[in-house]
Short mmCIF file of C-alpha atoms and ligand atoms in Angstrom, two decimals:
data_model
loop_
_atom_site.label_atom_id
_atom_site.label_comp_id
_atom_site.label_asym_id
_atom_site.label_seq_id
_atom_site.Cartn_x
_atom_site.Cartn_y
_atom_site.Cartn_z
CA UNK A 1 -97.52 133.63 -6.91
CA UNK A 2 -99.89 132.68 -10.12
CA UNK A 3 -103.14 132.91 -9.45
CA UNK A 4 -104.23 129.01 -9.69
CA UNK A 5 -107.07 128.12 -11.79
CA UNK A 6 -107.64 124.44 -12.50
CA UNK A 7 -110.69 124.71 -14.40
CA UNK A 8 -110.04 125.00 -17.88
CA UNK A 9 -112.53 127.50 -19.65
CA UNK A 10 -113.95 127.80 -23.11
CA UNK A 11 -115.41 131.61 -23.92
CA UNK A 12 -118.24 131.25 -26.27
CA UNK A 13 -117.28 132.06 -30.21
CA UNK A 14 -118.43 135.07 -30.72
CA UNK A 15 -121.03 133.75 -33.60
CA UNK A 16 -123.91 136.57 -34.14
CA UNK A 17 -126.80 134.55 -32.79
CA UNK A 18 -129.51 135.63 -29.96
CA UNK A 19 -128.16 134.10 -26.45
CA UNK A 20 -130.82 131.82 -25.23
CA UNK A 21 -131.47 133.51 -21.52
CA UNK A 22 -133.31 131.59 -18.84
CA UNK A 23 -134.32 133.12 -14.95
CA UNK A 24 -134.16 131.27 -11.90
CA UNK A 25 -136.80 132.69 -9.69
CA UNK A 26 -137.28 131.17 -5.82
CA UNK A 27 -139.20 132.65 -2.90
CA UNK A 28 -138.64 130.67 0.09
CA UNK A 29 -140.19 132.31 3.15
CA UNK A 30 -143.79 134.01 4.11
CA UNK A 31 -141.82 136.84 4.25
CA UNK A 32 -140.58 136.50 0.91
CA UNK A 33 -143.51 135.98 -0.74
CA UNK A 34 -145.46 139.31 0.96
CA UNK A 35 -142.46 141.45 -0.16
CA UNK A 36 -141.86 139.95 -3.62
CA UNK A 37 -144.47 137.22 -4.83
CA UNK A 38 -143.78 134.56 -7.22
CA UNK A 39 -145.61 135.77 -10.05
CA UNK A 40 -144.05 139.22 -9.80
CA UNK A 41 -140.43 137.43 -9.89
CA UNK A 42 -141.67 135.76 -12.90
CA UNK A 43 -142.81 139.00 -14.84
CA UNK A 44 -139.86 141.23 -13.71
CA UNK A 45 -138.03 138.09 -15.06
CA UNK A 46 -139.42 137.65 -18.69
CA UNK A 47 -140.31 141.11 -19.12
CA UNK A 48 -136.11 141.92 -18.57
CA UNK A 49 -134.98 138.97 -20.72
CA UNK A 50 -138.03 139.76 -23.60
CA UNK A 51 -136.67 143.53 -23.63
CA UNK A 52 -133.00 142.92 -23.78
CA UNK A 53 -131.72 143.08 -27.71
CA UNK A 54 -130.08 139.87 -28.53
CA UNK A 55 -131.89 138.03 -25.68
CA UNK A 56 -133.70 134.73 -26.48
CA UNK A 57 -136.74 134.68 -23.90
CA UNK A 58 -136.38 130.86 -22.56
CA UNK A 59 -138.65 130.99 -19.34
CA UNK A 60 -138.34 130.96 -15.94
CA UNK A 61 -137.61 128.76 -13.47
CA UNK A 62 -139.36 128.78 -10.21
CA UNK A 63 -139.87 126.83 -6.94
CA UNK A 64 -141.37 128.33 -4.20
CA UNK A 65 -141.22 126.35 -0.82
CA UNK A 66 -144.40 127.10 0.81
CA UNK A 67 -144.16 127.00 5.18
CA UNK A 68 -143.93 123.59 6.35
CA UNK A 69 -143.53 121.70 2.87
CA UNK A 70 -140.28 120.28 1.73
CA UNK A 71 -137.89 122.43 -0.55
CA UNK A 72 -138.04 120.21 -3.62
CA UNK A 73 -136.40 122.51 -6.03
CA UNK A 74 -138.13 120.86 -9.00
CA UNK A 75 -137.05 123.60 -11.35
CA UNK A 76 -133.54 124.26 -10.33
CA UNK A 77 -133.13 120.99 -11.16
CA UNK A 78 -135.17 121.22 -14.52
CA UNK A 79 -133.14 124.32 -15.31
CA UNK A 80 -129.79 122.53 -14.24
CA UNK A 81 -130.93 119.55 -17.14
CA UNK A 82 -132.01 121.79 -20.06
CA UNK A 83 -128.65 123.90 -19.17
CA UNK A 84 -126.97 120.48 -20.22
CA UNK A 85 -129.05 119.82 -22.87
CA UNK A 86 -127.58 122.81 -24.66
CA UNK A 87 -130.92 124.81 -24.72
CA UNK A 88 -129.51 127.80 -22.38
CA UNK A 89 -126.78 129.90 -22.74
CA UNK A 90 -126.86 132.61 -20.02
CA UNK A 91 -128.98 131.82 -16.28
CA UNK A 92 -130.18 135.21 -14.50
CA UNK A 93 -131.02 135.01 -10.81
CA UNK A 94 -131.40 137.32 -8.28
CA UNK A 95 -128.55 135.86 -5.85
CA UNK A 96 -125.98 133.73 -4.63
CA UNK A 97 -128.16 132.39 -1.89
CA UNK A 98 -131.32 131.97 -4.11
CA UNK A 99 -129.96 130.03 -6.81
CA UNK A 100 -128.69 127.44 -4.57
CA UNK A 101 -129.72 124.89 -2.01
CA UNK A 102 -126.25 125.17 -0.40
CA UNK A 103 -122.66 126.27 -1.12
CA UNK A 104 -121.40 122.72 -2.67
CA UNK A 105 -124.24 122.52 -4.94
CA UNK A 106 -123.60 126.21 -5.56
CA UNK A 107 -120.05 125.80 -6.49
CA UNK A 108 -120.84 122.43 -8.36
CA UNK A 109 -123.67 123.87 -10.46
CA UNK A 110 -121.66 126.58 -11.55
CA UNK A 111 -118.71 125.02 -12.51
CA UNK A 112 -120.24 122.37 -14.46
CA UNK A 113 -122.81 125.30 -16.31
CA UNK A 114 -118.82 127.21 -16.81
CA UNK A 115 -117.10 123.86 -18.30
CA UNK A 116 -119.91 124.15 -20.91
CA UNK A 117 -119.81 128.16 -21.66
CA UNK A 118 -122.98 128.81 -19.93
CA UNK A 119 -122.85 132.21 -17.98
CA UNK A 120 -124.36 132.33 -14.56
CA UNK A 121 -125.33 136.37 -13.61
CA UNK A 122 -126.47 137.33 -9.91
CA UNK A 123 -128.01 140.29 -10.12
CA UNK A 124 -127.51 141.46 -6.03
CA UNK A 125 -123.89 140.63 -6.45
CA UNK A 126 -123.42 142.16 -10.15
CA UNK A 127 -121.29 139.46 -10.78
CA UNK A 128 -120.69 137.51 -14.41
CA UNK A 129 -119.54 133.65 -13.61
CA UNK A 130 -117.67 133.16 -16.58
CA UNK A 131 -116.31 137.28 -16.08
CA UNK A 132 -112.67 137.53 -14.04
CA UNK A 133 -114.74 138.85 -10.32
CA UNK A 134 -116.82 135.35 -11.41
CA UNK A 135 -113.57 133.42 -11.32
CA UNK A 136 -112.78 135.20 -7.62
CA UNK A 137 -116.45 134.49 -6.44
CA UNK A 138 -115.80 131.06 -7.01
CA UNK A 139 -112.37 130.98 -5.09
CA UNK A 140 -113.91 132.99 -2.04
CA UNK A 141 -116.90 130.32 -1.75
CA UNK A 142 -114.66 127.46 -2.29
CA UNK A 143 -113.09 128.64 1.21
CA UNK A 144 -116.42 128.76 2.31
CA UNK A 145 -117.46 125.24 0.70
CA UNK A 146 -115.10 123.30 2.79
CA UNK A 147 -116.80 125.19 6.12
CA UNK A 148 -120.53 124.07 5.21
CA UNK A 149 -120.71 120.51 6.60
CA UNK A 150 -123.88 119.30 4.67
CA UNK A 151 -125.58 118.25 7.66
CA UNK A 152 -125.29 121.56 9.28
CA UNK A 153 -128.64 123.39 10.19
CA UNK A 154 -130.06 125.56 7.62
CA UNK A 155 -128.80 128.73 9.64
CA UNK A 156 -125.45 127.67 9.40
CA UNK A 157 -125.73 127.26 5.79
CA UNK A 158 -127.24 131.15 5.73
CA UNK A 159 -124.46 132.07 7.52
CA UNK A 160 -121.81 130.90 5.19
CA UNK A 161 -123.52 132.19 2.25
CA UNK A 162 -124.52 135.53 3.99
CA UNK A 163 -120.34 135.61 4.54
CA UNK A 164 -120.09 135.44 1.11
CA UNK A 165 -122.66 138.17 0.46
CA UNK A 166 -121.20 140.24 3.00
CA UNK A 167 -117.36 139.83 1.45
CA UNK A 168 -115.95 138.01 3.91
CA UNK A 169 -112.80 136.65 2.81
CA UNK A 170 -112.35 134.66 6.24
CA UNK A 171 -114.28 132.85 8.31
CA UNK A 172 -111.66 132.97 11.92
CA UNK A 173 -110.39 135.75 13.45
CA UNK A 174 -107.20 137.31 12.80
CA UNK A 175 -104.92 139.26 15.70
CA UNK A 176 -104.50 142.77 13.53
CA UNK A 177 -107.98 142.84 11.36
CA UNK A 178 -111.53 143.42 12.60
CA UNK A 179 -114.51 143.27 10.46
CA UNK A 180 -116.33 146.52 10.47
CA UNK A 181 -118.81 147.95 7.53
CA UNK A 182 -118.63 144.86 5.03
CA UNK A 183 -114.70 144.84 5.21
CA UNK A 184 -111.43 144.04 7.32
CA UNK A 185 -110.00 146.88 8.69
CA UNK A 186 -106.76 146.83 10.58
CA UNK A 187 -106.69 147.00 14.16
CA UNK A 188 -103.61 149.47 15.06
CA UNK A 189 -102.39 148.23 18.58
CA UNK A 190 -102.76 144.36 16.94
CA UNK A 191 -101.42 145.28 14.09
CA UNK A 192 -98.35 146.77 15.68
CA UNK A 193 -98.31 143.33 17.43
CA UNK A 194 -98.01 141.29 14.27
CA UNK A 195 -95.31 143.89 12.78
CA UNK A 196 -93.55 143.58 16.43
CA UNK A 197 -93.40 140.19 15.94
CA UNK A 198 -91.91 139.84 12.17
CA UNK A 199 -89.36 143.14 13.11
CA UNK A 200 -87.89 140.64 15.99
CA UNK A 201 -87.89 137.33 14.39
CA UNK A 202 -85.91 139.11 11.21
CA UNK A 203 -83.06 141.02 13.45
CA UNK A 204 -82.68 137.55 14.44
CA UNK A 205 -84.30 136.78 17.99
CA UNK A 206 -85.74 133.52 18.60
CA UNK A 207 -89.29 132.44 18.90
CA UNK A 208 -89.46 131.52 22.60
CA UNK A 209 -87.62 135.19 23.13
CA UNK A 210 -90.07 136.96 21.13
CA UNK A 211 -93.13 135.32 23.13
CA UNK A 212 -91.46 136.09 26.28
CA UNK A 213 -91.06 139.66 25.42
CA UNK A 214 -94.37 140.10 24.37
CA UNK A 215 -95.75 138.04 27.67
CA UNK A 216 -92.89 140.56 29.97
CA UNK A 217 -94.50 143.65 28.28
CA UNK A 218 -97.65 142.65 28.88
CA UNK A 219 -99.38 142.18 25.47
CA UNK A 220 -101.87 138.97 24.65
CA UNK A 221 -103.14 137.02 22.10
CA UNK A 222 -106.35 137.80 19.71
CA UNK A 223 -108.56 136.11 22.89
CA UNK A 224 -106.61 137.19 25.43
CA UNK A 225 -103.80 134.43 26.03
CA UNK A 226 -100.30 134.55 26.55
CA UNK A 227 -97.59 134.26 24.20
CA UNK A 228 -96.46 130.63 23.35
CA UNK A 229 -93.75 129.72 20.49
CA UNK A 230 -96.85 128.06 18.38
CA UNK A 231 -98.18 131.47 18.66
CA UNK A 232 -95.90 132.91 17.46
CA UNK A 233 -94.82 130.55 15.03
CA UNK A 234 -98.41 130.93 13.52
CA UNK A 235 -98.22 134.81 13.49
CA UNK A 236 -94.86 134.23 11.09
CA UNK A 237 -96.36 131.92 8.65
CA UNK A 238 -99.74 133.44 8.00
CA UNK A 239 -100.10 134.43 4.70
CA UNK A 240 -102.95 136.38 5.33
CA UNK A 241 -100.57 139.27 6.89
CA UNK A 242 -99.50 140.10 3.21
CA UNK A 243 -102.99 141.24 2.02
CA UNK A 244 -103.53 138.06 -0.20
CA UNK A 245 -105.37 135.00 0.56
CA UNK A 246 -104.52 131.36 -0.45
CA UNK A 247 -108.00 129.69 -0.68
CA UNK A 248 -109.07 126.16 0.18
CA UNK A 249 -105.80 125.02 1.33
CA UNK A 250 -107.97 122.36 3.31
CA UNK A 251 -111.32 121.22 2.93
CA UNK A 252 -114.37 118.86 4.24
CA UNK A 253 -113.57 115.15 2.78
CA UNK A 254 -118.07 114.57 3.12
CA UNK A 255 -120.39 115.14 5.65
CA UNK A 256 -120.17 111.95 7.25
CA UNK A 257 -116.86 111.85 8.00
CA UNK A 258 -116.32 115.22 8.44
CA UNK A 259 -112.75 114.95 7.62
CA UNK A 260 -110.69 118.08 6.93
CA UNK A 261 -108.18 116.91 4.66
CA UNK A 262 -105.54 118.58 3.09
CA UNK A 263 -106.07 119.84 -0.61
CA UNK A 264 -103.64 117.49 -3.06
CA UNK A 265 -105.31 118.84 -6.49
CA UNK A 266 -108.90 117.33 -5.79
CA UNK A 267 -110.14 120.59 -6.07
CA UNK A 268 -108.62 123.64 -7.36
CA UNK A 269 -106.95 126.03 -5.12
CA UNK A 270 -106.64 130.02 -5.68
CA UNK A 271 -104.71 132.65 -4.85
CA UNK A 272 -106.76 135.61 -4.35
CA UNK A 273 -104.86 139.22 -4.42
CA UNK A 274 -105.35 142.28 -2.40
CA UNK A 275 -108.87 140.68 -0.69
CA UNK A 276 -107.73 142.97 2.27
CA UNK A 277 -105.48 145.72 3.75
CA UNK A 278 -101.85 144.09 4.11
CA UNK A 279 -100.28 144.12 7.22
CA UNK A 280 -96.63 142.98 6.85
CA UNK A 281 -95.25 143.62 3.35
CA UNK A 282 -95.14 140.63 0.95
CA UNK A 283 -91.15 140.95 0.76
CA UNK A 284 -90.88 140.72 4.77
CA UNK A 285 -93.55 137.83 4.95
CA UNK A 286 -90.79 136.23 2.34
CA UNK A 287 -87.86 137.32 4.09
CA UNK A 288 -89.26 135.90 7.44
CA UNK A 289 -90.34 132.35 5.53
CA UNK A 290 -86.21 132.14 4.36
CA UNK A 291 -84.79 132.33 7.60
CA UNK A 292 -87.18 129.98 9.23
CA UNK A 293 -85.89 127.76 6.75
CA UNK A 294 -82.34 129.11 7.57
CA UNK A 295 -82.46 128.38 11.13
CA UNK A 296 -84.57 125.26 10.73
CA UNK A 297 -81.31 123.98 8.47
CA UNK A 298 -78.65 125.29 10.95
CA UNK A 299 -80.40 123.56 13.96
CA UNK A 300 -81.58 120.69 12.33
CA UNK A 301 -80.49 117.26 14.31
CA UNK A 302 -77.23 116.02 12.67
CA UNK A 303 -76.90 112.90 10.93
CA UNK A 304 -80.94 113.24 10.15
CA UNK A 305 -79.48 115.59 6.70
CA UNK A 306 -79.62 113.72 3.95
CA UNK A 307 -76.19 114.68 1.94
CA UNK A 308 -75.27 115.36 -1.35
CA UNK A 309 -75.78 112.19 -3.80
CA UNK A 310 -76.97 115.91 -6.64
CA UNK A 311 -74.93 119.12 -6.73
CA UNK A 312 -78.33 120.92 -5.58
CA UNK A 313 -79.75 118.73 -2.56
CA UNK A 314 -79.45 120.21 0.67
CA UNK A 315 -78.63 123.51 -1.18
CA UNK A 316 -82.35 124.93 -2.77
CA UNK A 317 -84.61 126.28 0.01
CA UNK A 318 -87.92 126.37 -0.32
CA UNK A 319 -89.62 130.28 0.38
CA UNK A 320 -92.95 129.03 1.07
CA UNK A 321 -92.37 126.04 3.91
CA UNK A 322 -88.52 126.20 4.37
CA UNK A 323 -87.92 122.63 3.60
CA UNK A 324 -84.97 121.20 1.01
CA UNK A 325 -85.89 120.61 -2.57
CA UNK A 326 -85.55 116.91 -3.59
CA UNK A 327 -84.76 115.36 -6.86
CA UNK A 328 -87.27 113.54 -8.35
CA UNK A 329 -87.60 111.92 -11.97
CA UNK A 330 -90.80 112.84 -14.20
CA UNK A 331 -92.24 112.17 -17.42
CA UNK A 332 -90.72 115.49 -18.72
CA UNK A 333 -87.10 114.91 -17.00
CA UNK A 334 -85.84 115.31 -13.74
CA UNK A 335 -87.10 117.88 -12.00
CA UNK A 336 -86.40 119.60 -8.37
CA UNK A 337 -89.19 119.70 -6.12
CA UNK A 338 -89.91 121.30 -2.57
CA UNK A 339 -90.12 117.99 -0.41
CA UNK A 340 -93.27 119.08 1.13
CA UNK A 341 -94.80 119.91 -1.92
CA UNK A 342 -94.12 116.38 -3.24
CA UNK A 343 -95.40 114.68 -0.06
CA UNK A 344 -98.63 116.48 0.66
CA UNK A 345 -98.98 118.22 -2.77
CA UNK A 346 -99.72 121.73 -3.33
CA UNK A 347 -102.01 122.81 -0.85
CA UNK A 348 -99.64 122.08 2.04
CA UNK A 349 -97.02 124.58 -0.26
CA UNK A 350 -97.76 126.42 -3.39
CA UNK A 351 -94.30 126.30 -4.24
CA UNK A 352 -93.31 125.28 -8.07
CA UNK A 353 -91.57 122.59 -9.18
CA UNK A 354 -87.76 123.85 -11.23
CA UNK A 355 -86.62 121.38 -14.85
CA UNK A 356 -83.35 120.30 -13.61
CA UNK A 357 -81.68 121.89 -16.86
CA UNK A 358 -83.16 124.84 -16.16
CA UNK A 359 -80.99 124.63 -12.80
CA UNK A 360 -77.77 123.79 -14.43
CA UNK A 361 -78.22 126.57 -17.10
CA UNK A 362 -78.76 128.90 -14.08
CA UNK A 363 -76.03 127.72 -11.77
CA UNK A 364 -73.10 126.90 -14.68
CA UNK A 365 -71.42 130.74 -14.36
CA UNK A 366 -71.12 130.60 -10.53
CA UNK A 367 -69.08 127.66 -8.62
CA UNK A 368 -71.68 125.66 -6.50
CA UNK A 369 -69.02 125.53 -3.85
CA UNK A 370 -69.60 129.07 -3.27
CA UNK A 371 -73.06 128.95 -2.37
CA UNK A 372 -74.55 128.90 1.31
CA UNK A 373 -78.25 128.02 -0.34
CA UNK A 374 -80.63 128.85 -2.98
CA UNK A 375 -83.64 130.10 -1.78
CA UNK A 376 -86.57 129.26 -4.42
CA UNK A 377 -89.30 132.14 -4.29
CA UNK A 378 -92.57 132.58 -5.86
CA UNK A 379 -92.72 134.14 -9.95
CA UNK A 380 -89.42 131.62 -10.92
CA UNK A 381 -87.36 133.47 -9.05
CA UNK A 382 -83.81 131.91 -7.12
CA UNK A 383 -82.15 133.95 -4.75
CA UNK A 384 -78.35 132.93 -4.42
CA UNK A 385 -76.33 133.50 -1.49
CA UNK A 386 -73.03 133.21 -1.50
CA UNK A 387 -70.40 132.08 1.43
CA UNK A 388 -68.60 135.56 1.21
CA UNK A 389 -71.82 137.43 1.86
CA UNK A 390 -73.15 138.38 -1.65
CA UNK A 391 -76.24 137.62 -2.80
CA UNK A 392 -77.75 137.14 -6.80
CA UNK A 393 -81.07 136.96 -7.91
CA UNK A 394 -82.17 135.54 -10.94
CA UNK A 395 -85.41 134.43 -12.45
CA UNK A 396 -85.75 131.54 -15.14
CA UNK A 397 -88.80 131.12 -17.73
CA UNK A 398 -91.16 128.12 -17.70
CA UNK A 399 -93.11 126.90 -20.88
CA UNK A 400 -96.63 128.52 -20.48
CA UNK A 401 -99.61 125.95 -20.69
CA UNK A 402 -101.55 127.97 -22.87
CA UNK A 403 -98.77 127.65 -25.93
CA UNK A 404 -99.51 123.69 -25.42
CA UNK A 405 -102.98 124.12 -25.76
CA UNK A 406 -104.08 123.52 -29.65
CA UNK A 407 -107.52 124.15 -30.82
CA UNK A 408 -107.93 120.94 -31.11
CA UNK A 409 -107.49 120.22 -27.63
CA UNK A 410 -109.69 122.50 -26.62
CA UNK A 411 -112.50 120.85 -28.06
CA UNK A 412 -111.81 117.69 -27.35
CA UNK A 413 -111.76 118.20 -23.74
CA UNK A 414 -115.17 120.48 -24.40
CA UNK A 415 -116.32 117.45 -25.98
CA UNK A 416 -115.61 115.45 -22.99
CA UNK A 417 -116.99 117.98 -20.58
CA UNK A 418 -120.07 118.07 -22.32
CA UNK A 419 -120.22 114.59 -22.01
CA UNK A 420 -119.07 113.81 -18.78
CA UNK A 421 -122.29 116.06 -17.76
CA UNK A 422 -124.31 113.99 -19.47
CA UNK A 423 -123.64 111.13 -17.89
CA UNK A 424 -123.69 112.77 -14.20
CA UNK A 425 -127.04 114.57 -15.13
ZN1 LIG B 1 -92.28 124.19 0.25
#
């Protein structure tokens, strides 16, 4: 599975001129300001930028929110307006949960500041915004974005962003991981739970059997419950078990409604490798994903199939949800698309969309007759399995985005990012 990034980003040209460097200084508490004043902020701040070679001293930003006054945050947003007025090129603050009022504004400042090549660096986290760990920063708070309900106390907001700090990759709990020392570590007896559970489903028991196992032998839930076939039917379809984490599959429509809603492309949705220790081995987790999809086909209420008007439909599998690709006509040709992909888009299943040619050119040395299904797995890959047993696995190549990309396009849509700021600021 590509890593998803939405955001398209421009590096600066590497033109030798002095990078304009601003600091975003805040002290917010008593406490604060005892341990690290203001003013001291404000020389460590001009003092670093002043000595740095190649460093344009800009100033410093700072609001201080003195015990029982409102947190204004006049010079975050001064800094935020001179950033789009193209007189900074690099923001230094001290960390994630300084710079920020919240996580949305967070996530909102920083993207915009990225869509126009300005570089955001926290100095706690060590972290570059427009670097690659930048790019995963942003993914891992997006999860946490969608948690923050704006109208939630200011401790809840410190405890999202303290998440973050901490590494987090997950707010819930998870039967199998625990969260010791700043990371997830695997819980053995869980963890042999979870593996229990996949081993079963793939040598072909049922759901309901495998709960009633686990209930007979005497073995509960993450808080303590018995075994129930949603249970278990969330255990098989967790993505998390592989070690990687699909971020902001869901997220917070506004803070009035407080509507989760699922993630069609509003806002961009990542896959994050290796946040954590896997569990269940990303060929299993895929394995286990096909023959739900298998047994959801064989058992599937007759007459409710909808057969064969295309060679392929009722034949291509999706990996990810187990549901039938569909035809469907686009403005490139037609195309075959996982049906819940096309109805609730890509955060409901990250699965990719196949040209229709590229199909034919695949199937057109095997006899579609043959075939039981084709199971459509992440990097372009089909698995074909055949009535007599055999299986085939090929992979087919898509046109990359970045070839499509001319210069020219780039800086037209700079152009428009640039001004699309301008009109929100
Ligand atoms: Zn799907």
């Amino acid at each position: 599975m590509a890593r998803e990034v939405k955001q398209v980003t421009f590096t600066k040209a590497a033109i030798p001129k002095l990078t304009r460097v601003a600091a975003y200084a805040r002290v917010s508490s008593a406490k604060d300001a005892m341990h690290h004043s203001l003013s001291a902020q404000v020389s460590h701040y001009s003092g670093l930028i002043q000595q740095h070679p190649g460093w344009q001293y800009v100033g410093v930003y700072s609001d201080e929110a003195k015990t029982g006054t409102k947190d204004t945050r006049e010079a975050f947003v001064r800094l935020v307006s001179d950033c789009k007025a193209g007189k900074v090129d690099m923001v230094i603050t001290k960390s994630i949960s300084r710079f920020a009022r919240n996580t949305v504004t967070l996530l909102e400042t920083v993207r915009d500041l990225k869509a126009l090549g300005i570089d955001v660096f926290f100095e706690e986290q060590n972290i570059h915004t427009l670097s690659a760990d930048g790019e995963l920063m942003l993914s891992i708070l997006a999860s946490y974005a969608q948690e923050e309900s704006l109208s939630a106390s200011e401790n809840q907001k410190w405890r999202v962003r303290k998440n973050f700090e901490e590494g987090k990759p997950w707010n819930g709990t998870l039967l199998g991981y625990r969260y010791r020392n700043g990371v997830y570590v695997i819980e053995p007896d869980e963890a042999e739970t979870v593996r229990r559970i996949f081993r079963e489903f793939l040598s072909g028991k049922g759901i309901v059997s495998i709960a009633n196992g686990l209930n007979a032998d005497g073995v509960r839930t993450r808080y303590e419950n018995a075994w129930s076939k949603g249970g278990v039917s969330r255990i098989l379809r967790n993505y998390a078990y592989t070690g990687n984490l699909l971020l902001q599959k869901t997220f917070r429509e506004n803070h009035l409604t407080k509507k989760t809603v699922v993630n069609e492309g509003q806002l961009p949705m990542y896959h994050a490798e290796g946040t954590h220790e896997a569990i269940i081995s990303l060929e299993d987790y895929q394995a286990v994903q096909a023959e739900i999809a298998k047994r959801a086909k064989k058992y599937a209420p007759v007459g409710k199939c909808f057969t064969g008007r295309y060679p392929f439909s009722s034949l291509i599998v999706c990996a990810h949800c187990g549901k039938h690709y569909r035809r469907k006509i686009t403005a490139t040709g037609p195309v075959w698309i996982c049906s819940t992909y096309n109805y609730q888009g890509r955060a409901a299943c990250p699965s990719k969309q196949i040209p229709e040619p590229t199909l034919t050119a695949m199937t057109a040395d095997l006899d579609i007759g043959d075939l039981t299904e084709i199971i459509a797995e992440d990097r372009n890959t089909l698995v074909f399995r055949f009535k007599d047993g055999r299986k085939a696995v090929k992979r087919w190549q898509d046109r990359s985005r970045a070839e499509s990309w001319t210069p020219e396009m780039k800086e037209a849509a700079r152009q428009k990012a640039i001004e699309r700021n301008r009109h929100n600021g």
